[in-house]
Coordinates of C-alpha atoms and ligand atoms in Angstrom, one line a residue:
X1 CA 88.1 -54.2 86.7
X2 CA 91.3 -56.3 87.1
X3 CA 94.6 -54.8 86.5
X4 CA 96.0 -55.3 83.0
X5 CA 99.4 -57.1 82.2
X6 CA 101.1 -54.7 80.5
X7 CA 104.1 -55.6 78.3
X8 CA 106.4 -52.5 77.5
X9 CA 109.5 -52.9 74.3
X10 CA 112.2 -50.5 74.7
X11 CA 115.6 -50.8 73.2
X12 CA 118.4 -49.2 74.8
X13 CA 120.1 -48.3 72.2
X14 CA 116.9 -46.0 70.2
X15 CA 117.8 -43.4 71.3
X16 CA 121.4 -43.1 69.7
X17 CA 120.2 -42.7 66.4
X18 CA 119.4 -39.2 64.7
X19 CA 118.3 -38.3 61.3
X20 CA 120.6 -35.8 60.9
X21 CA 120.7 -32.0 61.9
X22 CA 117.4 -29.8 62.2
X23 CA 115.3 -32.6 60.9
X24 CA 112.4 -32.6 63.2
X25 CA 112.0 -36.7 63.6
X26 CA 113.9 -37.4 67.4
X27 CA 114.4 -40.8 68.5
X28 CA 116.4 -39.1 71.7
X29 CA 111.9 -39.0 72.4
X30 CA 111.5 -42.5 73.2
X31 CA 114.8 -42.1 75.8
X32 CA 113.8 -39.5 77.5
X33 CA 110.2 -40.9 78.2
X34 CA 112.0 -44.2 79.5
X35 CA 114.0 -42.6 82.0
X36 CA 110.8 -40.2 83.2
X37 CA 108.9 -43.7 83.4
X38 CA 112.1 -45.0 85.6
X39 CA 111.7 -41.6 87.5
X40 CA 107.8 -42.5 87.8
X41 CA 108.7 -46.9 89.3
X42 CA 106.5 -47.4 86.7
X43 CA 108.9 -49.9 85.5
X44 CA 108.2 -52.5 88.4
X45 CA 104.4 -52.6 87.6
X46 CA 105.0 -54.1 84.1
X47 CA 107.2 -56.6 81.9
X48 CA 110.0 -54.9 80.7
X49 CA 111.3 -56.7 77.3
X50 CA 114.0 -55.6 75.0
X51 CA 112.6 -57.0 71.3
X52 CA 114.6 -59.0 68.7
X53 CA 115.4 -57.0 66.2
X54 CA 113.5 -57.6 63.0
X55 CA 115.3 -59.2 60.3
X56 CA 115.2 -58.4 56.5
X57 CA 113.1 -61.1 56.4
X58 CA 110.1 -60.6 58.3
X59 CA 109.8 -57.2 56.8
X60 CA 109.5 -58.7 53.9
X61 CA 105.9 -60.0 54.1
X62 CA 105.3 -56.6 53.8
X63 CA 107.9 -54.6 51.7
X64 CA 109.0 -55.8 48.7
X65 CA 112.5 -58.1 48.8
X66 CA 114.0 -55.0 46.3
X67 CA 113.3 -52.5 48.7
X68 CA 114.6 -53.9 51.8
X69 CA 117.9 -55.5 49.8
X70 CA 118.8 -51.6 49.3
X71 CA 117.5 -50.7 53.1
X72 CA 120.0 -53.1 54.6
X73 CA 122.7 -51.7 52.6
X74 CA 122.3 -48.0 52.2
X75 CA 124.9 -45.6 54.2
X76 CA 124.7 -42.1 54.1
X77 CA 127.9 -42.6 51.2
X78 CA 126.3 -44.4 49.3
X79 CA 122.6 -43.0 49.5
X80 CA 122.9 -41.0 46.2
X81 CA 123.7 -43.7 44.1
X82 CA 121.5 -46.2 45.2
X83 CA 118.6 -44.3 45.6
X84 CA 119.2 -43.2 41.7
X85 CA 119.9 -39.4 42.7
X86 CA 117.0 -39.8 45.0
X87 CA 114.6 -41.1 42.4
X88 CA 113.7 -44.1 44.1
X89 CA 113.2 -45.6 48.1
X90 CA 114.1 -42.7 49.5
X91 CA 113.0 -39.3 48.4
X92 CA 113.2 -35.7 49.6
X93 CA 114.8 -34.6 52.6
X94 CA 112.3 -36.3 54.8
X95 CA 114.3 -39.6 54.5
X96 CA 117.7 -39.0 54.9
X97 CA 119.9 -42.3 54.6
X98 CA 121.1 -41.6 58.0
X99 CA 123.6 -43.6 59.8
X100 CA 122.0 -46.9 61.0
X101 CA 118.7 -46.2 59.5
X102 CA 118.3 -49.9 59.1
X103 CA 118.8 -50.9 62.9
X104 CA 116.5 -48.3 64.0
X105 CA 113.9 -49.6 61.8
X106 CA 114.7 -53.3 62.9
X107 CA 114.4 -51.8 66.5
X108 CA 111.1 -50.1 65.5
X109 CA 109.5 -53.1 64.0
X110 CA 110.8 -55.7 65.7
X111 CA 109.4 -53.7 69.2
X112 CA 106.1 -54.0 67.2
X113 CA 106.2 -57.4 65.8
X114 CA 107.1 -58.7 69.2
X115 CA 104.1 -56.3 71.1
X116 CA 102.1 -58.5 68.6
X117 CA 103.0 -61.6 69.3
X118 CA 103.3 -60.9 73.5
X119 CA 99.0 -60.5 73.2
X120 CA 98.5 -63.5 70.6
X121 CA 100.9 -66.0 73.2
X122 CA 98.6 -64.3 75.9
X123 CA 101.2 -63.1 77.9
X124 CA 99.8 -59.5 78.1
X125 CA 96.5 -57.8 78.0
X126 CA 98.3 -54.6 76.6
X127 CA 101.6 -54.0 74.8
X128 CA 103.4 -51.3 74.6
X129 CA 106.2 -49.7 71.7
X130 CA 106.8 -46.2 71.9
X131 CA 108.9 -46.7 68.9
X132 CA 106.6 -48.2 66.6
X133 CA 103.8 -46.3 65.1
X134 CA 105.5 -45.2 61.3
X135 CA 102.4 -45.4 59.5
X136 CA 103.5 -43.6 56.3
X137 CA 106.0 -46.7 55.2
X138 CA 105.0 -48.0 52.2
X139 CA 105.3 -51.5 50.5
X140 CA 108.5 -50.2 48.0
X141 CA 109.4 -46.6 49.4
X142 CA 110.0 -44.5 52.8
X143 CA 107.2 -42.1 53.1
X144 CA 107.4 -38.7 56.1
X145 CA 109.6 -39.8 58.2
X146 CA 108.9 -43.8 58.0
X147 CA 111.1 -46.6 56.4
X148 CA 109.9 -49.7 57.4
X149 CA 105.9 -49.6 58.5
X150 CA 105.9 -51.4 61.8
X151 CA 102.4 -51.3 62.1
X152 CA 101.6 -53.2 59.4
X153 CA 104.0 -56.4 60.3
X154 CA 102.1 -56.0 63.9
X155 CA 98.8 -56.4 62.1
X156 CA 99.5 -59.1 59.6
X157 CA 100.9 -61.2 63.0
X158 CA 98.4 -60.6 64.8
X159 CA 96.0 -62.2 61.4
X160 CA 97.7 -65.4 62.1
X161 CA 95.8 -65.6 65.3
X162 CA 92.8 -63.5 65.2
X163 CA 89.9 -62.9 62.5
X164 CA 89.3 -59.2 63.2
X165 CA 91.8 -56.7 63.9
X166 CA 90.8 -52.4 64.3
X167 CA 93.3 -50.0 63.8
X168 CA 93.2 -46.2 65.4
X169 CA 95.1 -44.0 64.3
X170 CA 95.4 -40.6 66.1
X171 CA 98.1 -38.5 64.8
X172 CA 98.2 -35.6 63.4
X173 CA 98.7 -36.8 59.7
X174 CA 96.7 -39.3 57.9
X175 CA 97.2 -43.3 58.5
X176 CA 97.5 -43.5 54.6
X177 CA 100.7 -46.6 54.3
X178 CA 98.3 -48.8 57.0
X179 CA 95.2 -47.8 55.5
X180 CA 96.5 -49.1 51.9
X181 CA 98.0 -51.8 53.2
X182 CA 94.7 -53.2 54.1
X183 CA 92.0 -51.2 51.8
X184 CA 90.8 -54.1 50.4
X185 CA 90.4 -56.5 53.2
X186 CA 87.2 -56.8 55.8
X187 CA 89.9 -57.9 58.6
X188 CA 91.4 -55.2 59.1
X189 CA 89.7 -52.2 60.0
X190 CA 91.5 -48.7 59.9
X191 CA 90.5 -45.6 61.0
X192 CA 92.6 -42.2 61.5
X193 CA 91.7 -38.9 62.4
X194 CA 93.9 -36.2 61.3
X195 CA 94.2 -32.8 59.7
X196 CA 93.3 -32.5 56.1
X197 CA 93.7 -29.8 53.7
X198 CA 97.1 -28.3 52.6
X199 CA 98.5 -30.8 54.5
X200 CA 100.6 -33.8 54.2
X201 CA 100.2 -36.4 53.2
X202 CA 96.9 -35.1 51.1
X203 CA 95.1 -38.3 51.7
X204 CA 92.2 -39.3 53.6
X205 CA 89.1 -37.7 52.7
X206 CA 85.9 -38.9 53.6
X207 CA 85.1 -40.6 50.6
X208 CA 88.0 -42.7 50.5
X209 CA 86.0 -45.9 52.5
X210 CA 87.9 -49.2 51.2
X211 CA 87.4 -51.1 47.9
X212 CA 86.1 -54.7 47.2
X213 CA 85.8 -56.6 50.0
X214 CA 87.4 -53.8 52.2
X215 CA 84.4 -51.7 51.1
X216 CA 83.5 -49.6 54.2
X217 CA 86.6 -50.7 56.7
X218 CA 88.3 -48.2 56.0
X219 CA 87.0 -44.9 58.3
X220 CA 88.5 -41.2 57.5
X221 CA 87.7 -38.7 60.2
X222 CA 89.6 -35.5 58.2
X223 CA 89.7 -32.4 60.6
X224 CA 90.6 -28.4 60.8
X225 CA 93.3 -26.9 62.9
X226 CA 92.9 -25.9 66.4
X227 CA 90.4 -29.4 67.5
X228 CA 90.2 -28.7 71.1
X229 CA 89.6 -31.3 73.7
X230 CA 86.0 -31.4 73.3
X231 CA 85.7 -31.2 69.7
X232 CA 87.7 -34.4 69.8
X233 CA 86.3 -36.3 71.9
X234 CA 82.8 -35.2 70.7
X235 CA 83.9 -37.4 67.3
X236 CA 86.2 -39.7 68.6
X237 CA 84.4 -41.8 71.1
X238 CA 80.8 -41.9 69.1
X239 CA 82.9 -43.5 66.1
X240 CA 85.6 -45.8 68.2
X241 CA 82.2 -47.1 70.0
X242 CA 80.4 -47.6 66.9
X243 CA 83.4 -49.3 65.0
X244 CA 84.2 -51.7 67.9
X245 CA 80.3 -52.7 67.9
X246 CA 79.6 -53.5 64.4
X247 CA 83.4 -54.8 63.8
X248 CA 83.7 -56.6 67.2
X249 CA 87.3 -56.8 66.9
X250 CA 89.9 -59.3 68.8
X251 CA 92.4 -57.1 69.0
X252 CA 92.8 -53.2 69.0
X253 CA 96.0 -51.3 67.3
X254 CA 96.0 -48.0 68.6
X255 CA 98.6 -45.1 67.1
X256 CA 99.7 -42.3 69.4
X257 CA 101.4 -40.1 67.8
X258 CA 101.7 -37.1 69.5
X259 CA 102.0 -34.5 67.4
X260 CA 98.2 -33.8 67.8
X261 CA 99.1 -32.4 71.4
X262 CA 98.3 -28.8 71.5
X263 CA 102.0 -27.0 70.5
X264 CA 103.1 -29.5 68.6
X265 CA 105.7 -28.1 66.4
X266 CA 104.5 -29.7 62.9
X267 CA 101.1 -30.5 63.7
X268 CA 97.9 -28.1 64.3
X269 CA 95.9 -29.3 67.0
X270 CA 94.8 -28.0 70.1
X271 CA 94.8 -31.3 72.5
X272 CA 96.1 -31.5 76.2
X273 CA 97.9 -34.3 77.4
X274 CA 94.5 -35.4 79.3
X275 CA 92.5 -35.2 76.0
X276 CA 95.1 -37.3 73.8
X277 CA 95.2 -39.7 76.8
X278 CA 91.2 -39.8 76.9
X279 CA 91.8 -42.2 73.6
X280 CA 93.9 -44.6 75.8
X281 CA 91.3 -44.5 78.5
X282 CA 88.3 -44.9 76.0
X283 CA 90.2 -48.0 74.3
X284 CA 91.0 -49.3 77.7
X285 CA 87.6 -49.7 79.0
X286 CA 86.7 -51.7 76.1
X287 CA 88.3 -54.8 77.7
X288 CA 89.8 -56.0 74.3
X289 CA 93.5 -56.6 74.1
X290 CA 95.2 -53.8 72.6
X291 CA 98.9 -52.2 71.5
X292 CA 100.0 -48.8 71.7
X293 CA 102.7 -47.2 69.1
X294 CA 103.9 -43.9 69.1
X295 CA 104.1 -42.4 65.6
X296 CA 104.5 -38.6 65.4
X297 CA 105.6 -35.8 68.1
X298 CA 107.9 -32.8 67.4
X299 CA 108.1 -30.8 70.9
X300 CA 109.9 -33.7 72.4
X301 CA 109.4 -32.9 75.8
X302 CA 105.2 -32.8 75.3
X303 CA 105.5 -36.5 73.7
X304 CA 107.4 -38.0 76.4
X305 CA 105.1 -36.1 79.1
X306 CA 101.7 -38.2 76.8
X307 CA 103.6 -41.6 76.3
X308 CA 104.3 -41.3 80.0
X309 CA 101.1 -40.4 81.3
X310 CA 99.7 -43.1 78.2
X311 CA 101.6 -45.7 79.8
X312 CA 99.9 -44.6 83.5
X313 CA 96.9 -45.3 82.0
X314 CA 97.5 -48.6 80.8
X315 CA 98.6 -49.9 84.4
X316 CA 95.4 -48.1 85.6
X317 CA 97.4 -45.8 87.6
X318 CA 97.4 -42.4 86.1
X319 CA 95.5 -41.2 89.1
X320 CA 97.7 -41.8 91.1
X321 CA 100.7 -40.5 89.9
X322 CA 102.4 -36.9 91.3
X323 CA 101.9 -34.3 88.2
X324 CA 105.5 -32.4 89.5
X325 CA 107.9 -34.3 87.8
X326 CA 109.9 -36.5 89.9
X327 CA 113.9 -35.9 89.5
X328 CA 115.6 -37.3 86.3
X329 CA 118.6 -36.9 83.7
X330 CA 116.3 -34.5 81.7
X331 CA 114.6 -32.4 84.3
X332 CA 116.3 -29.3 83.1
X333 CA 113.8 -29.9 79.3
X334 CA 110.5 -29.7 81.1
X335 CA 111.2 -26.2 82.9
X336 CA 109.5 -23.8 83.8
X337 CA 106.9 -25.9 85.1
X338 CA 108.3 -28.9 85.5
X339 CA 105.1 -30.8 85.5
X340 CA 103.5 -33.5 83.5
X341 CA 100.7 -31.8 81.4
X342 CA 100.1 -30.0 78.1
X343 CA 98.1 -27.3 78.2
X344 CA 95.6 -25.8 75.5
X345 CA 96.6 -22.7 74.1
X346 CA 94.3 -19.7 72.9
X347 CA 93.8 -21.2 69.0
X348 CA 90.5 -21.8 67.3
X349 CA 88.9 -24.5 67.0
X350 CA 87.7 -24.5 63.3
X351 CA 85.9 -27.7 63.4
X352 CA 83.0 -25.8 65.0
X353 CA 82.6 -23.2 62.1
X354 CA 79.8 -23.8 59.9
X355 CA 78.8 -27.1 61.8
X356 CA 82.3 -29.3 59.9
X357 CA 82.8 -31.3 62.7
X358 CA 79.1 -32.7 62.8
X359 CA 79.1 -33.1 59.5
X360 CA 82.0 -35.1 59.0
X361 CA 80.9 -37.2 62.4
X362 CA 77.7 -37.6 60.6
X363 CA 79.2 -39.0 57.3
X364 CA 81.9 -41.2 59.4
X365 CA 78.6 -42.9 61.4
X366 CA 76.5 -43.3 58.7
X367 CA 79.6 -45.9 56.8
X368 CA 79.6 -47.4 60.1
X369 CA 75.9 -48.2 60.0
X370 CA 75.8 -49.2 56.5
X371 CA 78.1 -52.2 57.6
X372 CA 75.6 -54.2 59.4
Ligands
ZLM401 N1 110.1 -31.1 52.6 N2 115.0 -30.9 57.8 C1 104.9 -36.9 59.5 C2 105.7 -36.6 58.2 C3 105.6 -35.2 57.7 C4 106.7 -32.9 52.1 C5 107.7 -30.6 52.5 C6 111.3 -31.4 53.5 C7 108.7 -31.6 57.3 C8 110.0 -31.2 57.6 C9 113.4 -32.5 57.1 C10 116.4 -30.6 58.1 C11 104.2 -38.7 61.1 C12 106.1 -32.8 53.5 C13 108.9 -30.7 53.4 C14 111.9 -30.1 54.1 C15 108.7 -32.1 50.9 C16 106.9 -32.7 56.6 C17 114.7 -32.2 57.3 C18 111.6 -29.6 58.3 C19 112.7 -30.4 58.0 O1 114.3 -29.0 58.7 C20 114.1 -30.0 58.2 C21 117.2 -30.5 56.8 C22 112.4 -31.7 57.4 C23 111.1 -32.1 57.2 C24 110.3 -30.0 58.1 N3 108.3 -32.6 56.5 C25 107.5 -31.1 57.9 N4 106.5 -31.8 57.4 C26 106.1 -33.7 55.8 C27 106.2 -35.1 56.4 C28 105.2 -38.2 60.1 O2 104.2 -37.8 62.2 O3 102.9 -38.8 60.6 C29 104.6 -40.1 61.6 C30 105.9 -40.3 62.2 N5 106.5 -33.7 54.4 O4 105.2 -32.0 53.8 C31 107.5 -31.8 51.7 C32 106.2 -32.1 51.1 C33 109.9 -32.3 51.8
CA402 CA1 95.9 -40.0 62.1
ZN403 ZN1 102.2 -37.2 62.3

């Protein structure tokens, strides 16, 4: 198979920006796995491209123009009042209006927007944002950590070139602000697999399939704590096969987020590095163009290790690459091993009691066939 152009956004400046003290969201993340991937010279083997940032604008033809008018503006000052004592845009403590909020999301989606555009010019088989991926935006309100939904700006440029576009979604938490977005369209396939049950953000049951025209494109794979490598890719690569057969997309979307990685701190899994990075190789051998966001990922130094070893598996190189961390600023975080893995811890899989997980691949096949 010929080596893929690979495209990769990163901002400099992305990692400067915090949401505050002890709030779990890190942007520090996306630094961190930059300089490992300048430890690695992986940085010679792809384009490296610093995005426009996205203006009010474009983020517009998603959110509304109300919305983003108060996004541009709001300072950690003046949160209180514009948010109406946090009745509005910004609610609970998982959206702070922290200082810059809106650059970091014009870095975010503009990395996105531009990875878009990079496969519709041709320019690049595969494109890459680590900082993209903040699925839970919605169209007039910030939702678990996302402002401004990235994912959905990608998507709606890449419509302007291609008829059929699947989205994969495999963090820990439900896709629920792409799968919205696009529940009542047959362009836009989404599918997420994620924890459901007592868990946020409550959506994403099995029966929730699309409406209208989006009847059926819309695939729920809702899962118990502890999925285990196997377990996942037992479910995973049966319905990604399936869904690229009776979609036949252009163009595939895939979501990161790393918080299903075995350890994570908010999520619940039981994934190694190798197993979340099976869903990069699976999508890879498909030969369809495809982007890869980050999204979620708590224990910083485990979603730098995936996104790094992620974006070895784009360039086709991840056997080739020395597991013992070469030397870098941030060595010191990824002690006592100092290696690039994740392992699997002693945790249950829950999936396998009283036969859930076949059941629920069952269900998520069976849509898939009724499409044809
Ligand atoms: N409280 N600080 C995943 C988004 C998950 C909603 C329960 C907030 C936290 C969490 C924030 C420092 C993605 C909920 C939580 C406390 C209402 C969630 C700030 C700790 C802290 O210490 C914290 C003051 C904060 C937030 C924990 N929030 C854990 N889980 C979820 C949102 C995003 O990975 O899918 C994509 C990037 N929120 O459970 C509450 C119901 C707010
Ligand atoms: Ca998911
Ligand atoms: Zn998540």
């Amino acid at each position: 198979m010929p080596r893929r152009r690979v495209s990769y956004y990163y901002d400099p400046d992305v990692g400067s920006y915090s949401y505050g003290l002890g709030h779990p969201m890190k942007p520090l993340r996306m630094r961190i796995t930059h300089e490992l991937l300048t430890a690695y010279d992986m940085l010679d083997k792809m384009d490296v491209l610093r995005a426009e940032r996205s203006t009010p604008e474009t983020m517009t033809s998603f959110h509304t123009d109300e919305y983003i008018h108060f996004l541009a503006r709001v300072t950690p000052d003046t949160a209180e009042e514009l948010t109406y004592n946090g009745t509005r845009f910004l609610v609970g403590d998982d959206n702070p209006a922290f200082e810059g909020v809106f650059e970091f999301c014009s870095i975010s989606a503009g990395g996105t927007i531009a990875a878009a555009k990079r496969i519709t010019s041709g320019a690049a088989d595969i494109s890459i944002n680590w900082a993209g991926g903040l699925h839970h935006a919605k169209k007039r309100e910030a939702s678990g950590f996302c402002y401004i939904n990235d994912i959905v700006l990608g998507i709606l440029e890449l419509l302007r070139t291609y008829p059929r576009v699947l989205y994969i979604d495999i963090d820990c938490h439900h896709g629920d602000g792409v799968e919205e977005a696009f529940y009542t369209t047959d362009r836009v396939m989404t599918c997420s697999f994620h924890k459901f049950g007592e868990y946020f953000p409550g959506t994403g049951t099995q029966e929730d399939r699309g409406r209208g025209k989006g009847m059926g494109y819309a695939i729920n794979v809702p899962l118990k704590d502890g999925l285990n490598d196997d377990s996942f890719r037992s479910i995973y690569e049966p319905v990604v096969a399936r869904a690229v057969e009776v979609f036949q997309p252009s163009v595939i979307v895939l979501q990161c987020g790393a918080d299903s990685l075995a350890g994570d701190k908010l999520g619940c899994f039981n994934v190694t590095m190798q197993g979340h990075a099976h869903c990069v190789h699976f999508v890879r051998d498909m030969n369809i163009p495809f982007i890869l966001l980050g999204g979620g990922g708590y224990t910083v130094k485990n979603t730098s290790r995936t996104w790094v070893y992620e974006t070895a598996c784009a360039l086709g190189i991840e056997n080739d690459i020395d597991l013992n961390l070469p030397w870098n600023e941030f060595f010191d975080w990824f002690g006592p091993r100092y290696r690039l893995e994740v392992a699997e811890n002693n945790m249950e899989d829950t999936n396998l009691k009283d036969g859930s997980l076949d059941r629920v691949r069952e269900a998520a096949l069976q849509q898939l066939s009724e499409l044809q």
